[in-house]
Amino acid sequence: MSKVYKYILPAVVAALFGVNLSAQTEGAHNSYSPYSIFGIGDLYTPGSAYNKSMGGVGIAMRNNQYINYLNPAAVTARDTLAFMADINLSVQNKIFTQNGRKSANNSFNISGAAFTVPIYKKSAFIMGIVPFSDVAYDFTARVNNTQSLSETGFITRAAKGDGGLYQLFAGAGVMLGRHFSVGAQALYYFGKIDKDYTYTFETITAGNLYTGQDIELHALTGKFGIQYETRFSNGITLTAGATHRLKTSLKGNVTDYKFNTFSSVTDTLRNSLDTLGKHNRGVKLAGETGIGIALRKGDKWRVEVDYTFADWTGTGFETVAGFTSTSSTSVFTTAKTHSIRMGAEYIPNKNDIRYYLRRCAYRAGLYYNTSYFKLNGNTINSYGLTLGVTLPIFRWYNGLTLGVDIGQRGGAKASMVKERYIMFNVGFNIHDIWFQKPRYD
């Protein structure tokens, strides 16, 4: 047994940046990416189809026609008699490029749902669930280890990951006077991540080696927001907003296993259960701070710029099994993240009764993000362009929001994988009057 294991150590040369990518379709994930092998996977871009069609802005956004959960204080920007709900879908197509090789992938998923109702006068309640992170990768590599080739033959190595975290949130906001709105949300994270690695030896006598981690996670934290709004004499409204999400420890279990198979015989090398935070320093979700500023003129146009910052250094992902990939030769380190987003919206004539297209809301946006980790000291950034439109349906503020996000992540330097993607976002905006008192019995 130890002899076979000795051959595995030098054989772990098949890394994230040395795999043979194959085209496939992943229908159960928000996204597919070889980068999701690290940490808790790819962090999901927050916001509804409405937010995403404007580059992902929302910290300073106040709009009574759409649900905006990016700032807890924004829930007060609503009709006091209305029930509002939002359901979002996403379809993502990616092309991966690495050292001249290409691969493609498609994914489809429900990307979140939320609803909001009034509480009392100038206060409101909001609740919803959205993905927070996603792990989805599946690749193989053939290792030619000359030291063990005569005894084990070629070694085929496969790595597969599945799962992620979801964010359940519930909160409320209230207006303080005419200009200030404050809000808070309770955030509960939960989910499961499975990471499996298989070493298949060409010779039957060598057997196969299986290793990996089954991770179950949950955490509780809070998010706070504030918005200030003022209107100038020329009819233009200025809104400034800020948000802060608290840092929190991830709780749960990590099952780290390793076993060898010889025909029908299984030999367990390791099977340990570690309670996070009990036998080690544990891992944490970083806090996040954001600021934004927006200008709008009635229901005609609006523009916004947001900036967010999060410090993931010291969160412990580099030291706990299951979060730092043992399948990669790249050095994984957590980092500080920065994100800047810009978006604009234009409505030709909201009340036009003759031309339908003049009542539609047209949007565009830009964004630039850095990842919460580095590989071999290299920053993994992403940037893109967004476009979108909301088509009014029936009455009130019911509508169908369509958006597209065209961007790129990573690059060709240091043999990293370059992801080029196009994501289609669809949002169903539901609006109805539920809380109006009857005038007649």
Coordinates of C-alpha atoms in Angstrom, one line a residue:
M1 CA 0.0 0.0 0.0
S2 CA 2.7 2.5 1.0
K3 CA 4.5 1.7 -2.2
V4 CA 1.6 2.7 -4.4
Y5 CA 1.1 5.8 -2.4
K6 CA 4.8 6.7 -2.8
Y7 CA 4.2 6.8 -6.5
I8 CA 1.3 9.2 -6.2
L9 CA 3.2 12.0 -4.6
P10 CA 5.4 12.7 -7.7
A11 CA 2.4 12.0 -9.9
V12 CA 0.4 14.9 -8.6
V13 CA 1.6 17.1 -11.4
A14 CA -1.7 17.4 -13.1
A15 CA -3.0 20.7 -11.9
L16 CA -5.7 23.2 -12.7
F17 CA -3.4 24.7 -15.3
G18 CA -2.3 21.4 -16.8
V19 CA -5.5 19.6 -17.5
N20 CA -7.2 18.4 -20.7
L21 CA -10.4 20.3 -20.8
S22 CA -13.4 18.6 -22.4
A23 CA -16.7 20.2 -23.6
Q24 CA -19.7 19.4 -21.5
T25 CA -23.0 20.7 -20.1
E26 CA -23.6 21.2 -16.4
G27 CA -27.3 21.7 -15.8
A28 CA -27.3 21.8 -12.0
H29 CA -24.9 24.7 -11.4
N30 CA -24.9 28.4 -11.7
S31 CA -21.6 28.3 -13.5
Y32 CA -18.9 25.9 -14.5
S33 CA -15.2 26.8 -13.9
P34 CA -11.9 25.1 -13.2
Y35 CA -11.2 28.0 -10.9
S36 CA -14.0 26.8 -8.6
I37 CA -11.6 24.0 -7.3
F38 CA -10.3 26.5 -4.8
G39 CA -11.8 27.8 -1.6
I40 CA -15.6 27.7 -1.5
G41 CA -15.7 27.9 -5.3
D42 CA -16.8 30.8 -7.5
L43 CA -18.5 33.7 -5.7
Y44 CA -21.9 34.4 -7.3
T45 CA -22.5 37.9 -8.6
P46 CA -25.3 39.2 -6.4
G47 CA -28.4 41.0 -7.6
S48 CA -31.4 40.3 -9.8
A49 CA -31.6 40.5 -13.6
Y50 CA -32.4 44.1 -13.1
N51 CA -29.2 44.8 -11.2
K52 CA -27.1 42.7 -13.5
S53 CA -28.3 44.4 -16.6
M54 CA -26.8 47.6 -15.2
G55 CA -23.4 46.2 -14.5
G56 CA -24.4 44.9 -11.0
V57 CA -25.0 48.2 -9.3
G58 CA -27.5 48.6 -6.5
I59 CA -25.9 50.2 -3.4
A60 CA -27.3 53.6 -4.2
M61 CA -30.3 52.4 -6.2
R62 CA -33.9 53.4 -5.1
N63 CA -36.6 52.3 -7.5
N64 CA -40.1 51.4 -6.5
Q65 CA -40.6 49.2 -9.6
Y66 CA -38.0 46.6 -8.7
I67 CA -36.7 44.7 -5.7
N68 CA -33.1 45.6 -4.9
Y69 CA -31.7 43.5 -2.0
L70 CA -28.1 44.7 -2.5
N71 CA -28.6 47.5 0.0
P72 CA -31.0 46.6 2.9
A73 CA -32.0 50.3 3.1
A74 CA -33.4 50.1 -0.5
V75 CA -36.4 48.1 0.5
T76 CA -38.2 51.3 1.6
A77 CA -38.3 52.5 -2.1
R78 CA -41.6 50.9 -2.8
D79 CA -45.4 51.5 -3.0
T80 CA -46.8 51.2 0.6
L81 CA -49.7 49.1 -0.6
A82 CA -47.9 46.7 -3.0
F83 CA -46.7 43.1 -2.8
M84 CA -43.6 42.6 -4.9
A85 CA -41.8 39.4 -5.9
D86 CA -38.8 38.7 -8.2
I87 CA -37.7 35.3 -9.7
N88 CA -34.5 35.1 -11.7
L89 CA -33.1 32.5 -14.2
S90 CA -29.6 32.5 -15.8
V91 CA -28.1 30.7 -18.7
Q92 CA -24.3 30.8 -19.0
N93 CA -22.1 29.8 -21.9
K94 CA -18.3 29.7 -21.5
I95 CA -15.3 29.1 -23.7
F96 CA -12.0 28.1 -21.9
T97 CA -8.6 28.7 -23.5
Q98 CA -5.3 27.4 -22.1
N99 CA -2.0 26.8 -23.9
G100 CA -3.8 26.6 -27.3
R101 CA -6.5 24.2 -26.1
K102 CA -10.1 25.1 -26.0
S103 CA -13.3 23.8 -24.3
A104 CA -16.9 24.9 -24.1
N105 CA -19.6 24.6 -21.4
N106 CA -23.2 25.6 -20.9
S107 CA -25.1 25.9 -17.6
F108 CA -28.7 26.8 -16.5
N109 CA -30.1 27.5 -13.1
I110 CA -32.6 29.4 -11.1
S111 CA -30.5 32.3 -9.7
G112 CA -32.6 33.6 -6.9
A113 CA -36.0 34.6 -5.7
A114 CA -37.2 37.4 -3.3
F115 CA -40.3 39.1 -2.1
T116 CA -41.2 42.2 -0.1
V117 CA -44.2 43.5 1.7
P118 CA -44.9 46.7 3.7
I119 CA -44.8 46.6 7.5
Y120 CA -46.1 50.0 8.8
K121 CA -46.1 53.4 7.0
K122 CA -42.5 54.0 5.8
S123 CA -41.1 50.6 6.7
A124 CA -41.0 47.3 4.7
F125 CA -39.9 43.6 5.0
I126 CA -37.9 41.6 2.5
M127 CA -36.9 37.9 2.3
G128 CA -35.2 35.8 -0.3
I129 CA -32.7 33.1 -1.3
V130 CA -29.8 33.4 -3.7
P131 CA -26.7 31.4 -4.6
F132 CA -23.5 32.6 -2.8
S133 CA -20.8 30.3 -4.3
D134 CA -20.6 27.5 -6.8
V135 CA -18.3 24.5 -7.2
A136 CA -18.4 22.8 -10.6
Y137 CA -15.4 21.3 -12.3
D138 CA -14.7 18.0 -14.0
F139 CA -11.4 17.3 -15.8
T140 CA -8.8 14.5 -16.3
A141 CA -5.1 14.3 -17.1
R142 CA -2.8 11.5 -18.0
V143 CA 0.4 11.5 -16.0
N144 CA 3.6 9.9 -17.3
N145 CA 5.8 9.3 -14.3
T146 CA 9.0 7.6 -15.5
Q147 CA 10.0 6.5 -12.0
S148 CA 6.9 4.3 -11.6
L149 CA 5.9 3.6 -15.2
S150 CA 7.3 0.1 -15.2
E151 CA 5.3 -0.9 -12.1
T152 CA 2.1 1.1 -12.4
G153 CA 1.9 2.0 -16.0
F154 CA 0.4 5.4 -17.0
I155 CA -1.7 7.1 -14.4
T156 CA -5.0 8.8 -15.3
R157 CA -6.0 11.4 -12.8
A158 CA -9.6 12.7 -12.6
A159 CA -10.9 15.6 -10.5
K160 CA -14.5 16.4 -10.0
G161 CA -16.2 19.0 -7.8
D162 CA -19.9 19.7 -7.1
G163 CA -22.0 21.8 -4.7
G164 CA -21.8 25.3 -3.3
L165 CA -23.3 27.7 -0.7
Y166 CA -26.7 29.4 -0.7
Q167 CA -27.6 32.6 1.1
L168 CA -31.0 33.0 2.8
F169 CA -31.7 36.5 3.8
A170 CA -34.5 38.3 5.7
G171 CA -34.5 42.0 6.7
A172 CA -36.3 45.2 7.0
G173 CA -35.8 48.9 6.3
V174 CA -37.3 52.2 7.5
M175 CA -37.3 55.8 6.4
L176 CA -35.9 58.3 8.9
G177 CA -37.4 61.6 7.9
R178 CA -37.5 62.6 4.3
H179 CA -34.0 61.9 3.2
F180 CA -32.5 58.9 5.1
S181 CA -33.3 55.2 4.9
V182 CA -31.7 52.5 7.0
G183 CA -32.0 48.7 6.8
A184 CA -30.6 45.5 8.1
Q185 CA -30.6 41.9 6.9
A186 CA -29.9 38.6 8.7
L187 CA -27.9 36.3 6.4
Y188 CA -27.8 32.5 6.7
Y189 CA -25.3 30.5 4.6
F190 CA -25.7 26.8 4.1
G191 CA -24.6 24.2 1.6
K192 CA -22.5 21.1 0.8
I193 CA -19.4 20.8 -1.3
D194 CA -18.0 17.5 -2.6
K195 CA -14.4 17.3 -4.1
D196 CA -13.3 13.9 -5.5
Y197 CA -10.0 12.9 -7.0
T198 CA -9.3 9.5 -8.6
Y199 CA -6.0 8.0 -9.7
T200 CA -6.4 5.1 -12.1
F201 CA -3.3 2.9 -12.8
E202 CA -2.8 1.2 -16.1
T203 CA -1.7 -2.0 -14.5
I204 CA -4.3 -4.1 -12.7
T205 CA -2.0 -5.0 -9.8
A206 CA -1.5 -1.3 -8.8
G207 CA -5.2 -0.8 -8.1
N208 CA -6.8 2.6 -8.0
L209 CA -6.6 5.4 -5.4
Y210 CA -9.5 7.6 -4.4
T211 CA -9.2 10.7 -2.3
G212 CA -11.3 13.8 -1.5
Q213 CA -13.4 15.8 0.9
D214 CA -17.1 16.0 1.7
I215 CA -17.8 19.5 3.2
E216 CA -20.9 20.6 5.0
L217 CA -21.1 24.3 5.9
H218 CA -23.3 26.9 7.5
A219 CA -22.9 30.3 8.9
L220 CA -24.9 33.3 10.3
T221 CA -24.1 36.9 9.9
G222 CA -25.6 40.3 9.2
K223 CA -25.6 43.1 6.7
F224 CA -26.4 46.8 7.2
G225 CA -27.2 49.6 4.8
I226 CA -28.0 53.3 4.6
Q227 CA -29.1 55.6 1.8
Y228 CA -29.4 59.3 1.6
E229 CA -31.5 61.0 -1.1
T230 CA -32.0 64.6 -2.0
R231 CA -33.6 66.4 -4.9
F232 CA -32.3 69.5 -6.7
S233 CA -34.3 72.3 -8.2
N234 CA -33.7 71.0 -11.7
G235 CA -35.6 67.8 -11.0
I236 CA -32.5 65.6 -10.6
T237 CA -32.3 63.4 -7.6
L238 CA -29.0 62.4 -5.9
T239 CA -28.7 59.2 -3.9
A240 CA -25.7 58.1 -1.9
G241 CA -25.5 54.6 -0.3
A242 CA -23.3 52.4 1.8
T243 CA -23.4 48.8 3.0
H244 CA -21.4 46.6 5.3
R245 CA -21.5 42.8 5.7
L246 CA -20.0 41.4 8.9
K247 CA -17.2 38.8 8.9
T248 CA -18.3 35.4 10.2
S249 CA -16.9 31.9 10.9
L250 CA -18.0 29.0 8.8
K251 CA -19.3 26.1 10.9
G252 CA -19.7 22.5 9.8
N253 CA -17.7 19.3 9.1
V254 CA -15.0 18.3 6.7
T255 CA -14.7 14.6 6.0
D256 CA -11.3 13.9 4.5
Y257 CA -10.9 10.4 3.0
K258 CA -8.4 8.3 1.1
F259 CA -8.7 4.7 0.1
N260 CA -7.2 2.2 -2.3
T261 CA -8.9 -0.6 -4.3
F262 CA -7.4 -3.9 -5.5
S263 CA -10.0 -5.8 -7.4
S264 CA -12.8 -6.3 -4.8
V265 CA -10.6 -5.3 -1.8
T266 CA -10.7 -1.8 -0.4
D267 CA -8.0 -0.5 1.9
T268 CA -8.8 2.7 3.8
L269 CA -5.8 5.0 4.2
R270 CA -7.6 7.9 5.9
N271 CA -11.1 8.8 6.9
S272 CA -11.2 11.6 9.3
L273 CA -14.1 13.9 10.4
D274 CA -13.0 17.4 11.4
T275 CA -15.4 19.9 13.0
L276 CA -14.5 23.4 11.7
G277 CA -13.3 25.6 14.5
K278 CA -12.8 22.8 17.0
H279 CA -9.5 21.1 16.0
N280 CA -8.1 24.0 13.9
R281 CA -8.5 27.7 13.5
G282 CA -11.4 27.2 11.1
V283 CA -12.3 29.2 8.1
K284 CA -14.2 32.5 7.7
L285 CA -16.3 34.4 5.2
A286 CA -14.8 37.9 4.8
G287 CA -16.8 41.0 5.6
E288 CA -17.6 43.4 2.7
T289 CA -18.0 47.1 2.5
G290 CA -19.5 49.0 -0.4
I291 CA -20.3 52.6 -1.3
G292 CA -22.3 54.0 -4.3
I293 CA -23.7 57.2 -5.7
A294 CA -26.5 57.6 -8.2
L295 CA -28.3 60.3 -10.2
R296 CA -31.7 60.1 -11.7
K297 CA -34.3 62.3 -13.3
G298 CA -37.8 61.1 -12.5
D299 CA -38.6 57.9 -14.4
K300 CA -36.6 59.1 -17.4
W301 CA -33.0 58.1 -16.7
R302 CA -30.7 57.1 -14.0
V303 CA -26.9 56.4 -13.6
E304 CA -24.9 54.8 -10.8
V305 CA -21.4 53.9 -9.8
D306 CA -20.5 51.4 -7.0
Y307 CA -17.3 50.2 -5.3
T308 CA -17.0 47.3 -3.0
F309 CA -14.0 45.9 -1.0
A310 CA -13.5 42.7 1.0
D311 CA -10.4 41.4 2.7
W312 CA -10.2 37.6 2.5
T313 CA -6.6 37.4 3.8
G314 CA -6.5 35.5 7.1
T315 CA -9.7 33.7 6.5
G316 CA -7.9 30.3 6.8
F317 CA -8.7 28.7 3.5
E318 CA -5.0 28.0 2.8
T319 CA -4.6 25.8 5.9
V320 CA -7.8 23.6 6.1
A321 CA -8.2 20.5 4.0
G322 CA -10.8 20.8 1.3
F323 CA -10.4 24.5 0.7
T324 CA -6.9 24.5 -0.7
S325 CA -6.7 22.1 -3.7
T326 CA -4.2 19.3 -3.3
S327 CA -4.6 18.6 -7.0
S328 CA -3.0 21.8 -8.2
T329 CA 0.7 22.7 -8.5
S330 CA -0.3 26.4 -8.3
V331 CA 0.2 28.2 -5.0
F332 CA -3.2 29.2 -3.6
T333 CA -3.4 32.3 -1.4
T334 CA -6.4 34.4 -0.3
A335 CA -6.4 38.1 -1.3
K336 CA -8.2 41.4 -1.0
T337 CA -11.0 41.9 -3.5
H338 CA -12.0 45.1 -5.3
S339 CA -15.0 45.7 -7.5
I340 CA -16.1 48.7 -9.5
R341 CA -19.5 48.8 -11.3
M342 CA -21.2 51.3 -13.5
G343 CA -24.7 51.3 -14.9
A344 CA -27.3 53.4 -16.7
E345 CA -31.0 53.2 -17.5
Y346 CA -33.2 55.1 -20.0
I347 CA -36.9 55.0 -20.5
P348 CA -38.1 57.0 -23.6
N349 CA -41.7 57.6 -22.3
K350 CA -43.0 55.5 -19.4
N351 CA -46.6 56.6 -20.0
D352 CA -46.7 56.3 -23.8
I353 CA -50.0 54.7 -24.9
R354 CA -49.2 54.4 -28.6
Y355 CA -45.8 52.9 -28.9
Y356 CA -45.0 50.0 -26.6
L357 CA -41.2 50.1 -27.1
R358 CA -41.1 53.6 -25.7
R359 CA -42.4 52.3 -22.4
C360 CA -39.6 49.8 -22.1
A361 CA -36.6 50.4 -19.9
Y362 CA -33.2 50.1 -21.6
R363 CA -30.0 49.5 -19.6
A364 CA -26.2 49.1 -20.0
G365 CA -23.3 48.7 -17.6
L366 CA -19.6 47.9 -17.1
Y367 CA -17.8 46.2 -14.3
Y368 CA -14.3 45.1 -13.1
N369 CA -13.7 42.6 -10.3
T370 CA -10.7 40.8 -8.7
S371 CA -11.0 37.4 -7.2
Y372 CA -10.7 36.5 -3.5
F373 CA -7.6 34.4 -4.2
K374 CA -4.4 34.5 -6.1
L375 CA -2.6 31.7 -7.9
N376 CA 1.2 31.8 -7.8
G377 CA 0.8 35.4 -6.8
N378 CA -1.2 36.3 -9.9
T379 CA -4.4 38.2 -9.5
I380 CA -7.4 36.7 -11.3
N381 CA -9.6 39.5 -12.6
S382 CA -12.8 39.7 -14.6
Y383 CA -14.4 42.4 -16.6
G384 CA -17.4 42.7 -18.8
L385 CA -20.2 44.6 -20.5
T386 CA -23.9 44.2 -19.7
L387 CA -27.0 45.1 -21.6
G388 CA -30.7 44.7 -20.8
V389 CA -34.3 45.7 -21.2
T390 CA -37.5 45.4 -19.1
L391 CA -40.7 44.7 -21.1
P392 CA -43.8 45.9 -19.3
I393 CA -46.5 43.3 -18.9
F394 CA -50.2 43.7 -18.0
R395 CA -50.4 46.6 -15.5
W396 CA -48.7 48.2 -12.5
Y397 CA -45.0 47.4 -12.6
N398 CA -45.2 43.8 -13.8
G399 CA -42.5 43.1 -16.3
L400 CA -40.1 40.7 -17.9
T401 CA -36.4 41.7 -17.6
L402 CA -33.9 40.4 -20.1
G403 CA -30.2 40.9 -19.7
V404 CA -26.9 39.8 -21.2
D405 CA -23.4 39.8 -19.6
I406 CA -20.4 39.5 -21.9
G407 CA -17.0 39.2 -20.2
Q408 CA -13.7 37.6 -19.6
R409 CA -12.0 36.1 -16.5
G410 CA -8.4 35.2 -16.1
G411 CA -5.8 35.4 -18.9
A412 CA -3.1 33.6 -20.8
K413 CA -0.2 34.6 -18.5
A414 CA 1.4 32.0 -16.4
S415 CA -0.5 29.3 -18.3
M416 CA -3.7 30.3 -16.5
V417 CA -7.1 29.4 -17.9
K418 CA -8.9 32.2 -19.8
E419 CA -12.6 32.2 -19.5
R420 CA -14.7 34.0 -22.0
Y421 CA -18.4 34.0 -21.2
I422 CA -21.8 35.2 -22.2
M423 CA -24.6 35.0 -19.6
F424 CA -28.3 35.5 -20.2
N425 CA -30.3 36.7 -17.3
V426 CA -34.1 36.5 -17.1
G427 CA -36.2 38.2 -14.3
F428 CA -39.9 38.0 -13.7
N429 CA -41.0 41.2 -11.9
I430 CA -44.3 40.7 -10.1
H431 CA -46.2 43.6 -8.7
D432 CA -49.7 43.8 -7.2
I433 CA -51.8 45.8 -4.8
W434 CA -52.6 43.6 -1.8
F435 CA -53.0 45.9 1.2
Q436 CA -55.6 48.5 0.1
K437 CA -58.6 48.8 2.5
P438 CA -62.0 48.3 0.8
R439 CA -64.0 51.5 0.5
Y440 CA -67.4 49.6 0.7
D441 CA -68.5 46.6 2.7

